[in-house]
Coordinates of C-alpha atoms in Angstrom, one line a residue:
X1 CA -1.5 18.0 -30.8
X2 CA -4.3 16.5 -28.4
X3 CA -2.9 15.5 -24.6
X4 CA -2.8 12.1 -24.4
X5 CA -5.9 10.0 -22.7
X6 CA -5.7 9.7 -19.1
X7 CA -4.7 6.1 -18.2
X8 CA -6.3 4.9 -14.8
X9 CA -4.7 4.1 -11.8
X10 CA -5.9 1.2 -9.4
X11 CA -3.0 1.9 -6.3
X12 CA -2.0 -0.1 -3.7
X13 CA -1.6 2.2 -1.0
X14 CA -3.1 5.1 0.7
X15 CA -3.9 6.8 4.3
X16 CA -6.3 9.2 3.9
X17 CA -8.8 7.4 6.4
X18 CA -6.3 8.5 9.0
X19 CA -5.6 11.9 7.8
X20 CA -9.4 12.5 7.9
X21 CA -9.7 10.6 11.1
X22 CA -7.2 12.8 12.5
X23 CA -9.0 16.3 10.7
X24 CA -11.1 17.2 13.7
X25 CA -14.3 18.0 11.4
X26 CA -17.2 16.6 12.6
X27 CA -18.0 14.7 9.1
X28 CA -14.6 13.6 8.0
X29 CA -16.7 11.6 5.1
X30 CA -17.8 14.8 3.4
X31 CA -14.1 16.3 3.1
X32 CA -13.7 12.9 0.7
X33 CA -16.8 13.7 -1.4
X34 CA -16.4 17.3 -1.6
X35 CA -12.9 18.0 -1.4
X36 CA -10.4 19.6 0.2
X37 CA -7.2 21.3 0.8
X38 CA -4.9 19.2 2.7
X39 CA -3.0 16.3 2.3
X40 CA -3.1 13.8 -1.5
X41 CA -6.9 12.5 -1.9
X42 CA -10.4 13.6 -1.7
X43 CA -12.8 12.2 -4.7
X44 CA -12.2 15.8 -6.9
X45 CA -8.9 15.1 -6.9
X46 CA -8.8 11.4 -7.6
X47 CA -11.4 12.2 -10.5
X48 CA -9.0 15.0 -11.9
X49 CA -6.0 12.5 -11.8
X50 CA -7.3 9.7 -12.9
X51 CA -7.0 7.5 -9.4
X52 CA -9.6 5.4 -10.3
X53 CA -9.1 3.3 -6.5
X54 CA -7.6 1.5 -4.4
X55 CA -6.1 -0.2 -0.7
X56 CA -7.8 1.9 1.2
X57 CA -5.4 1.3 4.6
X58 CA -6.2 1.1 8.3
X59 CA -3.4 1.9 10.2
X60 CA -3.3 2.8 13.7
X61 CA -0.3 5.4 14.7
X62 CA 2.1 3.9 17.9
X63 CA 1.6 5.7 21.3
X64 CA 4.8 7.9 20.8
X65 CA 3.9 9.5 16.9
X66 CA 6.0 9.3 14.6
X67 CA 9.8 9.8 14.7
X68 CA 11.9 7.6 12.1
X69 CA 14.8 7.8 14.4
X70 CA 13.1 5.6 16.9
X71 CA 11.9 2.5 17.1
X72 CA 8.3 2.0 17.2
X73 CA 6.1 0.9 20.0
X74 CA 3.0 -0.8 19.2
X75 CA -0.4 0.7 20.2
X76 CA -2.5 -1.9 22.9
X77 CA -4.8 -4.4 21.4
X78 CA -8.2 -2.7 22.8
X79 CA -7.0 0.6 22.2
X80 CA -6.3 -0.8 18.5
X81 CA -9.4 -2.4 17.9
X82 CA -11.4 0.6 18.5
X83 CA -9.8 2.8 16.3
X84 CA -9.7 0.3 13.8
X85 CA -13.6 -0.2 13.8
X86 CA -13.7 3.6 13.6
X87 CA -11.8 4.1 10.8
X88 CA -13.4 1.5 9.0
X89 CA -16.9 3.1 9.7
X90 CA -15.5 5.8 8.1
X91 CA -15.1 4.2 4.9
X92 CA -18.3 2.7 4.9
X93 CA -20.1 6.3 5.8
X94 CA -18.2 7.3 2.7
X95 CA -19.5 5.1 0.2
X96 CA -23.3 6.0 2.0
X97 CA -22.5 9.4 1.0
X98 CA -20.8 10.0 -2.2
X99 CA -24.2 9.0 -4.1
X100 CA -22.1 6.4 -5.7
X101 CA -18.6 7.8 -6.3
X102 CA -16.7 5.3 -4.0
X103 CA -17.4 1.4 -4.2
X104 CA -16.2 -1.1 -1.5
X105 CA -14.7 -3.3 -3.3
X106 CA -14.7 -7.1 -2.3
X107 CA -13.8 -8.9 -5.6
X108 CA -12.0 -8.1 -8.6
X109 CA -15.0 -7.7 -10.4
X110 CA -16.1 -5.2 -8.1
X111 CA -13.2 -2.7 -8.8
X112 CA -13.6 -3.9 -12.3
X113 CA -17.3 -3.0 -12.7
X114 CA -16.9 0.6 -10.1
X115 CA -13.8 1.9 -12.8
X116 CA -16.1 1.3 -15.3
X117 CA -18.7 3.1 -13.6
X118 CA -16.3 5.7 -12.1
X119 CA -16.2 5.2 -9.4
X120 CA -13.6 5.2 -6.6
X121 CA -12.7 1.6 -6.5
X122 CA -11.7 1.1 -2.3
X123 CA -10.6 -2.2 -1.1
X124 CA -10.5 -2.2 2.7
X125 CA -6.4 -2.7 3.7
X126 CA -5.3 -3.1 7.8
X127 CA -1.3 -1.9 7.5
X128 CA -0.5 -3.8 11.0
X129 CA -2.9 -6.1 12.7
X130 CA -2.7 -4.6 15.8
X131 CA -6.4 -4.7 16.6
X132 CA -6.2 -8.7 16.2
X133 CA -6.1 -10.7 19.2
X134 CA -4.3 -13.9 18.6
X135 CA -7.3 -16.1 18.6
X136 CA -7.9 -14.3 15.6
X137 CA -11.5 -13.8 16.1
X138 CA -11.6 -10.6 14.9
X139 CA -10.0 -11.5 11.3
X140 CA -13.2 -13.8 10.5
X141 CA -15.6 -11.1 11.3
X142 CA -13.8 -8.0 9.7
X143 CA -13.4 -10.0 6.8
X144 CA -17.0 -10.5 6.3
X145 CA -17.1 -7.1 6.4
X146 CA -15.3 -6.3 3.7
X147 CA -11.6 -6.6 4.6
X148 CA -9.8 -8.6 1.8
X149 CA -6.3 -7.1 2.2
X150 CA -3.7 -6.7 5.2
X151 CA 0.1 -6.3 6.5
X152 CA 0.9 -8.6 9.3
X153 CA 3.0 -5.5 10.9
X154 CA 4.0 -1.8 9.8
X155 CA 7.4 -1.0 11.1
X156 CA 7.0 -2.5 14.8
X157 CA 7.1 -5.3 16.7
X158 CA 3.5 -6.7 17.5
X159 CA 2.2 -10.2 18.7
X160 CA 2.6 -11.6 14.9
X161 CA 6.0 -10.2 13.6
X162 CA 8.6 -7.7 14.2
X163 CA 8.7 -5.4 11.3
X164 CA 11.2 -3.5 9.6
X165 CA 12.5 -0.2 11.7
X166 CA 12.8 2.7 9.5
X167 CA 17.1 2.9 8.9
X168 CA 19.0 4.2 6.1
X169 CA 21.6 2.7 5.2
X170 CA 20.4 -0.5 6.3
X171 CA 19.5 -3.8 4.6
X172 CA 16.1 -5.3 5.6
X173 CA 17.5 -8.3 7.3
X174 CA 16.9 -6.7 10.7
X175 CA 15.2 -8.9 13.8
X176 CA 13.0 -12.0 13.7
X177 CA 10.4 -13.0 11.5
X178 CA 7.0 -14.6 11.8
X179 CA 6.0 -15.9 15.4
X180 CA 4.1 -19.1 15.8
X181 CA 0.6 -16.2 15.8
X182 CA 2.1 -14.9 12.9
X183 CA 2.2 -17.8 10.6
X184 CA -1.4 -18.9 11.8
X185 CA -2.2 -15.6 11.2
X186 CA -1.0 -16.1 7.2
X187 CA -2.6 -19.8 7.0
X188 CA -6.1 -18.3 8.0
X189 CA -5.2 -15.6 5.7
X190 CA -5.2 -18.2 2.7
X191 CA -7.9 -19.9 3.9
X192 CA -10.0 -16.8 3.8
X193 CA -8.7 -15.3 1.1
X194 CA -7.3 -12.1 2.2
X195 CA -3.9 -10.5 0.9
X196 CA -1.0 -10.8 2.7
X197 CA 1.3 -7.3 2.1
X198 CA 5.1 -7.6 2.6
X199 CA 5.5 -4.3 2.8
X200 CA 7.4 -3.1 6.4
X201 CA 8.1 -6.7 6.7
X202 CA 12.1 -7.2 7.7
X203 CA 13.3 -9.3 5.7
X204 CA 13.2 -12.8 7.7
X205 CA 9.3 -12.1 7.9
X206 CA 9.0 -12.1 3.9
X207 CA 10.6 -15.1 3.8
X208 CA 8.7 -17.2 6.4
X209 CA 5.6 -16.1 4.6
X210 CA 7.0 -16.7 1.2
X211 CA 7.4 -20.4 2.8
X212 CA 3.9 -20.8 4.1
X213 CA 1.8 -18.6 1.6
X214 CA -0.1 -20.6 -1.4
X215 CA -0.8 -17.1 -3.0
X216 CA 1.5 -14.8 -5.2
X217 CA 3.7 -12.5 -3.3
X218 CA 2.6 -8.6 -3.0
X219 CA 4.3 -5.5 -1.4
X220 CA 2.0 -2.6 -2.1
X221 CA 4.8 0.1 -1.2
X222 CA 7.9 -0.8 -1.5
X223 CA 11.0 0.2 -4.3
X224 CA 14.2 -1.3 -4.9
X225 CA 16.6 -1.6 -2.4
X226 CA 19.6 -1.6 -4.8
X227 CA 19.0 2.0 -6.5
X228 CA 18.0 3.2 -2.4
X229 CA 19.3 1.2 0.4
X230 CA 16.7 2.1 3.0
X231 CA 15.6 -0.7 5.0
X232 CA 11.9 -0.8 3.7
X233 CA 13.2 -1.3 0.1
X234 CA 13.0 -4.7 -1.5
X235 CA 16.5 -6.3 -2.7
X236 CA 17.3 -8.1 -5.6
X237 CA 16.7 -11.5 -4.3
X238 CA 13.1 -10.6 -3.0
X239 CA 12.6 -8.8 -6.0
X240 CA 13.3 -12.6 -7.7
X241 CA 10.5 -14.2 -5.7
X242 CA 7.9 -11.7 -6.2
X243 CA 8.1 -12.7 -9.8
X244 CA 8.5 -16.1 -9.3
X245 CA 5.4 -16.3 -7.6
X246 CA 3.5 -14.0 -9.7
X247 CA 3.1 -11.3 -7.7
X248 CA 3.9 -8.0 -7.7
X249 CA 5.8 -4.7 -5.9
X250 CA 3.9 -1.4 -6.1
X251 CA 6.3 1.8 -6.5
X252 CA 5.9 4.2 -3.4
X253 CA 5.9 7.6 -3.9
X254 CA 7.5 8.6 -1.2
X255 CA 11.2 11.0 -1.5
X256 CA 13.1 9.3 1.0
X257 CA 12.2 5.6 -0.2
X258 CA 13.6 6.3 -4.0
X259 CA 16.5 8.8 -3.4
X260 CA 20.1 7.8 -3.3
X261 CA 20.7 9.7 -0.3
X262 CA 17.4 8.6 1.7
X263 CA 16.9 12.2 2.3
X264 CA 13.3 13.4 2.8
X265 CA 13.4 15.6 0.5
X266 CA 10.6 16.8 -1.5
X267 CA 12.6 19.2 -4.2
X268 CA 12.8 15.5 -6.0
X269 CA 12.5 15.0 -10.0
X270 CA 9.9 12.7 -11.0
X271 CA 12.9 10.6 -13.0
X272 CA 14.1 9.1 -9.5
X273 CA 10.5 7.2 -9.5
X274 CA 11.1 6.1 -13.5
X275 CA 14.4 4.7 -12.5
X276 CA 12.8 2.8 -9.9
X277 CA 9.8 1.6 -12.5
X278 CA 12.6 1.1 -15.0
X279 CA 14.5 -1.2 -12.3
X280 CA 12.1 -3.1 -11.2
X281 CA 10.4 -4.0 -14.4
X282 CA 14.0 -4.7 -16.2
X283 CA 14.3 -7.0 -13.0
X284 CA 10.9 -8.4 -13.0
X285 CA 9.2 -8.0 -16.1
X286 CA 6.0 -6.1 -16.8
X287 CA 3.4 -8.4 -15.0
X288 CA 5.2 -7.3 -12.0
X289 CA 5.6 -3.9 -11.4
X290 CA 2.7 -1.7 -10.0
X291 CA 1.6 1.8 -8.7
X292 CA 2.0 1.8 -4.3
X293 CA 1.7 5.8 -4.1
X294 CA 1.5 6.2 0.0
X295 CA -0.5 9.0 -0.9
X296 CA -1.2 10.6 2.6
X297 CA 1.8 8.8 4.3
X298 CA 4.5 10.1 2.9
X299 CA 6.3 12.9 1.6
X300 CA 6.1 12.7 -2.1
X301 CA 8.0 15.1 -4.9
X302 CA 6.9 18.2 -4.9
X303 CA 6.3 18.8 -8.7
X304 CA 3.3 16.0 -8.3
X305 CA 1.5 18.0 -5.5
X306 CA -1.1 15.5 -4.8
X307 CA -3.9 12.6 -6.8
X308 CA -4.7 15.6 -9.1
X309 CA -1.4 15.6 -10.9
X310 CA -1.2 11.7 -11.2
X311 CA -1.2 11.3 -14.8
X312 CA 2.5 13.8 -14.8
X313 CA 4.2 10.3 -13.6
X314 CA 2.4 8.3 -16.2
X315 CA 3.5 10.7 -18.5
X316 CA 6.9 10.7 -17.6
X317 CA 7.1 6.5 -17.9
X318 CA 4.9 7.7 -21.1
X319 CA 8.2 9.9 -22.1
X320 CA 10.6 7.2 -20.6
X321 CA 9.5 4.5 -23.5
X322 CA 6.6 2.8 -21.9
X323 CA 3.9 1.9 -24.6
X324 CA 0.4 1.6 -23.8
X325 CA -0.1 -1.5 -23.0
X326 CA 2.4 -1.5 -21.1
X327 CA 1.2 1.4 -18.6
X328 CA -2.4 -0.3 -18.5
X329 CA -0.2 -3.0 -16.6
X330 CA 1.2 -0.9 -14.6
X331 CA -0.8 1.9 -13.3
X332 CA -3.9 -0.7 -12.6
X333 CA -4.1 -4.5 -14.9
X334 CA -1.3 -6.2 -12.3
X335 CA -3.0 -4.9 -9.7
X336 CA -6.6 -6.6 -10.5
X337 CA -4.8 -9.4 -11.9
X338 CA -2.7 -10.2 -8.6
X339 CA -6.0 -9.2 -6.7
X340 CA -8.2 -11.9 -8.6
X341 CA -5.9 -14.8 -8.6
X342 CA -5.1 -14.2 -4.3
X343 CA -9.1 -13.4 -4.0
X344 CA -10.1 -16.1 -6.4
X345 CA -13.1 -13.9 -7.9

């Protein structure tokens, strides 16, 4: 019996533009177009996989790394900006050099007509706004430079939000929401048409943009709060107005995120993401449940090693009952569906 045909996947979240920012080689862009060793995704891979694109993020790391324990600090704005312009180069001097395997994407129809091309569907994605000066100057011209998709915060404070902490157990409801920057910030983002992400928003920042936003609700990375009560979960009730709005939450991949315990641990069976997919759609429905790997951000099961083995999870929701059209919906059709109605094209 023949394997079953690889089903693409349009994702909502990755970091490789920092892990190759922060790879020392001299042309970071050519580890993406020839491959390489470390981390989730490189163009081989994504081919062999089936990632056929996706939020592309910008995220610039706080001045003390990374240590979950902590609370985050927030990088300065200069400092910020710079790193953000460099990372986004990056992208760019990809697309120059992979002879047409990876497409900045600025409308649906782009990552429609680059899948069917096969290409590597990137849409530009800021996970904290950091480099953004509340005059928001910076948002009108990095949006005519391709950026159609952000998160007001990751899991800090900054000038527009506080963000969710990383805590397990813990509920999101932790700290303030939106300030008065933040909620200009989200009006201009309607105006232009750029995504708004509620994932590492706490949860009084979700709802202060579910009140002002005119577009369907997205997290890109977040699972259910009720099978994994870590703070960057989604509960029940947000899980409700994601629907209701027509949005949609993409599953992340990430061990500690899914697993009862919220241990990081990557000796993790593949079911613990179905139950999550199986949760949210029961909850949901269908339209509303998408991929949100975190590929490069996060420590994902070990039996998926990276983008290469991405059709094993469609195969397991495959296994789990999902039907075809079904896993078209969720492994890329909410995704450009969400994307054209926010992007209006």
């Amino acid at each position: 019996m023949s394997s079953p045909q690889a089903v693409p996947v349009f994702d909502g979240h990755n970091d490789v533009l920092l892990r190759l920012k922060l790879s020392g080689h001299p042309s970071p862009e050519r580890l993406f177009v020839d491959g390489d060793t470390v981390g989730h995704i490189d163009l081989p891979r994504a081919k062999k996989g089936g990632l056929a694109g996706g939020l592309c993020a910008i995220f610039v790391p706080s001045p003390q790394g990374f240590d979950a324990n902590r609370d985050f600090i927030a990088p300065e704005q200069t400092q910020a900006l710079a790193t953000t312009l460099g990372m986004a180069s990056l992208l760019f001097r990809i697309e120059a050099a992979s002879n047409g395997g990876l497409k900045v994407c600025r409308s649906a129809a782009d990552i429609r007509n680059a899948m069917a091309d096969g290409a590597f569907a990137s849409v530009l994605h800021f996970e904290g706004v950091e480099a953004f000066n509340t005059d928001l100057d910076a948002l009108h011209v990095l949006h005519q430079s391709g950026l159609r998709s952000l998160g007001p915060v990751w899991s800090r404070p900054n000038s527009f939000a506080y963000g969710v902490p990383f805590r397990f157990p813990s509920t999101p409801d932790i700290g303030p929401g939106l300030t008065d920057a933040g909620k200009r910030l989200v009006k201009t983002c309607n105006e232009l048409k750029v995504l708004v992400d509620l994932s590492h928003m706490n949860e009084q920042g979700f709802w202060d943009i579910a009140k002002i936003t005119d577009a369907p609700l997205v997290a890109s990375h977040s699972n259910a709060h009720t099978l994994c009560n870590h703070s960057r979960n989604l509960t029940d009730r947000q899980l409700d107005a994601i629907r209701d709005s027509g949005g949609l939450a993409g599953i992340n991949f990430g061990v500690l995120f899914m697993r009862q315990d919220g241990v990081k641990n990557p000796d993790t069976d593949l079911s613990e993401l179905v139950r999550h997919v199986d949760y949210m759609v029961d909850r949901m429905g269908i339209d509303h449940v998408a991929m949100g790997s975190d590929f490069d951000g996060t420590t994902i099961p070990a039996a998926m090693k990276d983008a290469s083995d991405l059709q094993m999870l469609v195969n397991a929701l495959r296994d789990a009952g999902y039907d075809q059209a079904s896993l078209d919906k969720i492994c890329h059709g909410n995704w450009i569906r969400v994307l054209e109605k926010t992007w209006g094209a």
